[in-house]
Amino acid sequence: MILIDGKATAAALKEEVRIKVLDAAARVGRAPHLAVIRVGEDPASVVYVRNKEKACDVTGIRNTTIVLPEETTEEALLAKVQELNRDPLVDGILVQLPLPRHISESKVIETIAMEKDVDGFHPLNVAGLWQKTPHVSPCTPKGIMKLLEVAGVDPKGKRAVVIGRSNIVGLPAAKMLLDANATVTMCHTRTANLADETRRAEILVVAAGKAKMITADMVSPGAVVIDVGMDRDPETGKLCGDVDFEGVAPKAYAITPVPGGVGPMTIACLMENTLECYLRRTEAR
Ligand code: GUN
């Protein structure tokens, strides 16, 4: 069984980004600059944003984190985003989700300039992915494809099953697997007889947000299992994935652990996206 090391793969990708940043900064005269906005004190968001700051430090990307109070109005947040859109010295803009309920996430995402949308969430970037025109790719699905590559798994001709249909992970991951010539089945927590689908998977991507929902009996021997879950084990309170790792790992050809699998790749791909946005902007000028 191959344990897919997301932490090491992410470190290698960040090192590649660091070298490219160093080289490009010497030509452009400044490093790439990522602006991150956090609204409120959601504990998970605090951790995610801190990890983004650390990754910027490691890669030599300049980071500005803007923390706004929970009561910030939608109008004020949109104005802040527009200010960053106009700032020629900002290359990437990320607004940490989820946002407080009184703020429309879709309005915020639509307001971020497409060319600075390092998350790849803007409707025009989403359209670009689905229509195969230039776009920024969303970080987590991009990270998943890179992990398959390091595990030596070519999706071409394979049956891939994706559980989860979110805009952030499930839908774009299914599209990227399709573009890599897998045959893709899209499932979700309400799929009837889910185990019948998952047992057919040669590549199983799980992004359902349900602790340990994938048990050993749902996985066929030799499958490649990618666990995007970030859950708490209801018994131990420890961080765990959507896959029952102990049960599934012995059957799998390759599997990602939680933590240390997909999570670190999302952030490394965010650094790569920031570099790409900066290069596109500065080289176009
Ligand atoms: N919240 C959880 N994951 C993400 C992400 O990838 N981007 C943003 N902006 N917010 C998130």
Coordinates of C-alpha atoms and ligand atoms in Angstrom, one line a residue:
M1 CA 0.0 0.0 0.0
I2 CA 1.3 3.4 -0.9
L3 CA 0.7 6.1 1.7
I4 CA 0.4 9.3 -0.3
D5 CA 2.5 11.9 1.5
G6 CA 0.7 15.2 1.0
K7 CA 2.9 17.0 3.4
A8 CA 6.1 16.1 1.6
T9 CA 4.5 16.7 -1.8
A10 CA 3.3 20.1 -0.7
A11 CA 6.7 21.0 0.7
A12 CA 8.3 20.0 -2.6
L13 CA 5.8 22.1 -4.6
K14 CA 6.3 25.1 -2.2
E15 CA 10.1 24.8 -2.8
E16 CA 9.5 24.9 -6.6
V17 CA 7.3 28.0 -6.1
R18 CA 9.9 29.6 -3.8
I19 CA 12.6 29.3 -6.5
K20 CA 10.3 30.7 -9.2
V21 CA 9.3 33.6 -6.9
L22 CA 12.9 34.4 -6.3
D23 CA 13.7 34.4 -10.0
A24 CA 10.6 36.3 -11.1
A25 CA 11.0 38.9 -8.3
A26 CA 14.5 39.8 -9.6
R27 CA 13.0 40.5 -13.0
V28 CA 9.8 42.3 -11.9
G29 CA 11.4 44.2 -9.1
R30 CA 8.9 42.9 -6.4
A31 CA 7.6 39.6 -5.0
P32 CA 4.1 38.4 -5.6
H33 CA 1.5 39.7 -3.1
L34 CA -1.4 37.8 -1.7
A35 CA -4.1 39.6 0.2
V36 CA -6.3 37.4 2.5
I37 CA -9.5 38.7 4.2
R38 CA -10.9 37.0 7.2
V39 CA -14.2 38.2 8.6
G40 CA -14.9 37.2 12.2
E41 CA -13.3 34.6 14.4
D42 CA -14.4 31.3 13.1
P43 CA -11.8 29.0 14.8
A44 CA -11.2 26.9 11.6
S45 CA -10.8 30.0 9.5
V46 CA -8.3 31.4 12.0
V47 CA -6.2 28.3 11.6
Y48 CA -6.5 28.2 7.8
V49 CA -5.6 31.8 7.4
R50 CA -2.6 31.3 9.7
N51 CA -1.4 28.4 7.6
K52 CA -1.7 30.5 4.5
E53 CA 0.5 33.2 6.1
K54 CA 3.1 30.5 7.0
A55 CA 3.1 29.2 3.4
C56 CA 3.6 32.7 2.1
D57 CA 6.6 33.1 4.4
V58 CA 8.1 29.8 3.2
T59 CA 7.6 30.7 -0.5
G60 CA 8.7 34.3 -0.3
I61 CA 5.2 35.6 -1.3
R62 CA 4.3 38.8 0.4
N63 CA 1.2 38.4 2.5
T64 CA -1.3 40.9 3.9
T65 CA -4.0 39.5 6.1
I66 CA -6.9 41.8 6.7
V67 CA -9.1 40.8 9.7
L68 CA -12.5 42.4 9.8
P69 CA -15.0 42.2 12.6
E70 CA -18.0 39.8 12.5
E71 CA -20.4 42.7 12.2
T72 CA -18.7 44.0 9.0
T73 CA -21.4 44.9 6.5
E74 CA -21.6 43.3 3.0
E75 CA -21.1 46.8 1.6
A76 CA -17.9 47.4 3.5
L77 CA -16.5 44.0 2.6
L78 CA -17.3 44.5 -1.1
A79 CA -15.7 48.0 -0.9
K80 CA -12.5 46.4 0.6
V81 CA -12.4 43.8 -2.2
Q82 CA -12.8 46.5 -4.9
E83 CA -10.0 48.5 -3.3
L84 CA -7.7 45.4 -3.6
N85 CA -8.9 44.8 -7.2
R86 CA -7.7 48.3 -8.0
D87 CA -4.4 48.0 -6.2
P88 CA -1.7 47.3 -8.8
L89 CA 0.6 45.8 -6.1
V90 CA -1.9 43.1 -5.1
D91 CA -1.7 39.9 -7.3
G92 CA -4.1 37.6 -5.4
I93 CA -7.2 38.1 -3.3
L94 CA -8.7 35.5 -1.1
V95 CA -11.7 35.9 1.1
Q96 CA -11.8 33.1 3.7
L97 CA -15.1 31.2 3.7
P98 CA -17.5 30.7 5.4
L99 CA -18.6 34.3 5.8
P100 CA -21.1 35.5 8.4
R101 CA -24.7 34.8 7.4
H102 CA -25.6 38.4 6.7
I103 CA -23.0 38.5 3.8
S104 CA -23.7 36.9 0.4
E105 CA -20.7 34.6 -0.4
S106 CA -21.6 34.6 -4.1
K107 CA -21.7 38.4 -4.3
V108 CA -18.3 38.5 -2.7
I109 CA -16.8 35.9 -5.0
E110 CA -18.3 37.7 -8.0
T111 CA -16.7 40.9 -6.9
I112 CA -13.1 39.6 -6.8
A113 CA -11.4 40.4 -10.1
M114 CA -11.1 37.2 -12.1
E115 CA -7.4 37.6 -12.7
K116 CA -6.8 38.0 -8.9
D117 CA -9.1 35.1 -7.9
V118 CA -6.4 32.7 -6.5
D119 CA -9.2 30.3 -5.3
G120 CA -10.6 29.9 -8.8
F121 CA -14.1 30.5 -7.4
H122 CA -15.2 33.4 -9.7
P123 CA -17.9 32.3 -12.1
L124 CA -15.6 33.2 -15.1
N125 CA -12.9 30.9 -13.7
V126 CA -15.4 28.2 -13.1
A127 CA -16.6 28.6 -16.7
G128 CA -13.0 28.5 -17.9
L129 CA -12.5 25.1 -16.2
W130 CA -15.7 23.7 -17.7
Q131 CA -15.1 25.2 -21.2
K132 CA -11.4 24.6 -21.3
T133 CA -10.5 28.2 -21.7
P134 CA -7.8 30.1 -19.6
H135 CA -8.7 30.2 -15.9
V136 CA -7.4 29.8 -12.4
S137 CA -8.0 26.2 -11.2
P138 CA -9.4 25.7 -7.7
C139 CA -6.7 24.6 -5.2
T140 CA -8.1 21.4 -3.6
P141 CA -9.0 19.6 -6.9
K142 CA -5.7 20.8 -8.4
G143 CA -3.9 19.3 -5.3
I144 CA -5.8 16.0 -5.7
M145 CA -4.6 15.7 -9.3
K146 CA -1.0 16.3 -8.3
L147 CA -1.3 13.6 -5.5
L148 CA -2.5 11.1 -8.1
E149 CA 0.4 12.0 -10.2
V150 CA 3.0 11.5 -7.4
A151 CA 1.4 8.1 -6.6
G152 CA 2.0 7.2 -10.3
V153 CA -1.8 6.9 -10.9
D154 CA -2.9 7.9 -14.4
P155 CA -6.7 8.4 -14.4
K156 CA -6.9 7.6 -18.1
G157 CA -9.4 4.8 -18.7
K158 CA -10.1 4.3 -15.0
R159 CA -13.4 4.4 -13.2
A160 CA -13.4 7.4 -10.8
V161 CA -16.1 7.9 -8.3
V162 CA -16.4 11.3 -6.6
I163 CA -18.5 11.7 -3.5
G164 CA -19.6 15.3 -2.9
R165 CA -20.9 17.9 -5.2
S166 CA -19.7 21.2 -3.8
N167 CA -18.4 24.1 -6.0
I168 CA -15.1 24.0 -4.1
V169 CA -14.2 20.3 -4.3
G170 CA -16.6 17.7 -5.7
L171 CA -17.7 19.4 -9.0
P172 CA -14.3 20.7 -10.1
A173 CA -12.6 17.4 -9.0
A174 CA -15.0 15.4 -11.2
K175 CA -14.4 17.7 -14.2
M176 CA -10.6 17.5 -13.8
L177 CA -10.7 13.7 -13.6
L178 CA -13.0 13.7 -16.7
D179 CA -10.4 15.9 -18.5
A180 CA -7.7 13.4 -17.5
N181 CA -9.8 10.7 -19.4
A182 CA -11.3 8.9 -16.4
T183 CA -14.9 7.8 -16.5
V184 CA -16.5 9.7 -13.7
T185 CA -19.5 8.9 -11.5
M186 CA -20.7 11.8 -9.3
C187 CA -22.2 10.7 -6.0
H188 CA -23.3 12.4 -2.8
T189 CA -24.5 11.5 0.7
R190 CA -28.0 10.9 -0.7
T191 CA -26.9 8.5 -3.4
A192 CA -29.0 5.3 -3.2
N193 CA -26.9 2.3 -2.6
L194 CA -23.7 4.4 -2.4
A195 CA -21.6 1.2 -1.6
D196 CA -22.6 -0.2 -5.0
E197 CA -21.0 2.8 -6.7
T198 CA -17.9 3.1 -4.5
R199 CA -17.1 -0.6 -4.9
R200 CA -16.8 0.0 -8.6
A201 CA -14.2 2.8 -8.1
E202 CA -10.6 2.4 -9.2
I203 CA -10.1 6.0 -8.0
L204 CA -12.3 7.1 -5.1
V205 CA -12.4 10.8 -4.1
V206 CA -14.4 11.5 -0.9
A207 CA -15.4 15.0 -0.1
A208 CA -18.7 14.5 1.8
G209 CA -17.8 16.0 5.2
K210 CA -18.9 13.0 7.2
A211 CA -16.4 11.3 9.6
K212 CA -15.3 7.8 8.6
M213 CA -18.3 7.3 6.2
I214 CA -16.3 5.1 3.9
T215 CA -15.8 1.7 5.4
A216 CA -13.6 -1.2 4.2
D217 CA -16.6 -3.0 2.7
M218 CA -17.3 0.0 0.4
V219 CA -13.8 -0.1 -1.2
S220 CA -12.6 -2.6 -3.8
P221 CA -9.2 -4.1 -3.4
G222 CA -6.5 -2.1 -5.2
A223 CA -8.4 1.2 -5.3
V224 CA -6.8 4.6 -5.0
V225 CA -8.5 6.5 -2.2
I226 CA -8.3 10.3 -1.8
D227 CA -9.8 11.6 1.4
V228 CA -10.7 15.3 1.4
G229 CA -12.5 15.1 4.7
M230 CA -11.6 17.2 7.7
D231 CA -13.7 15.9 10.5
R232 CA -13.7 15.2 14.2
D233 CA -13.9 11.5 15.2
P234 CA -17.1 11.5 17.3
E235 CA -15.5 9.0 19.7
T236 CA -12.0 10.3 20.2
G237 CA -12.5 14.0 19.2
K238 CA -9.4 13.7 17.1
L239 CA -9.1 15.0 13.5
C240 CA -10.1 12.4 11.0
G241 CA -11.2 12.1 7.4
D242 CA -14.3 10.9 5.6
V243 CA -12.6 7.5 5.2
D244 CA -12.1 4.9 8.0
F245 CA -8.4 4.9 7.4
E246 CA -7.6 1.8 9.6
G247 CA -10.1 -0.3 7.8
V248 CA -9.6 0.9 4.3
A249 CA -5.8 1.4 4.0
P250 CA -5.0 -2.4 4.0
K251 CA -7.2 -2.9 1.0
A252 CA -6.1 0.2 -1.0
Y253 CA -3.4 0.4 -3.6
A254 CA -2.8 4.0 -2.4
I255 CA -4.4 6.3 0.1
T256 CA -4.1 9.8 1.5
P257 CA -4.0 10.2 5.3
V258 CA -5.9 12.9 7.3
P259 CA -4.1 15.0 8.4
G260 CA -1.2 15.2 6.0
G261 CA -2.9 14.3 2.7
V262 CA -5.0 16.7 0.6
G263 CA -5.0 19.6 3.2
P264 CA -1.4 20.7 2.7
M265 CA -1.7 20.4 -1.0
T266 CA -4.6 22.9 -1.1
I267 CA -2.3 25.5 0.5
A268 CA 0.7 24.7 -1.7
C269 CA -1.6 25.0 -4.8
L270 CA -2.8 28.4 -3.5
M271 CA 0.9 29.5 -3.5
E272 CA 1.2 28.2 -7.1
N273 CA -2.0 30.0 -8.1
T274 CA -0.7 33.3 -6.6
L275 CA 2.6 33.0 -8.5
E276 CA 0.6 32.2 -11.7
C277 CA -1.7 35.3 -11.2
Y278 CA 1.3 37.5 -10.5
L279 CA 3.2 36.2 -13.6
R280 CA 0.2 36.7 -15.8
R281 CA -0.3 40.3 -14.5
T282 CA 3.3 41.4 -14.5
E283 CA 4.2 39.9 -17.8
A284 CA 1.1 41.3 -19.5
R285 CA 2.1 44.8 -18.5
Ligands
GUN1 N1 -12.7 27.8 3.4 C1 -12.4 26.5 3.4 N2 -11.6 26.2 2.3 C2 -11.5 27.4 1.6 C3 -10.8 27.7 0.4 O1 -10.2 26.9 -0.3 N3 -10.8 29.1 0.1 C4 -11.5 30.0 0.8 N4 -11.5 31.2 0.4 N5 -12.2 29.7 1.9 C5 -12.1 28.4 2.3

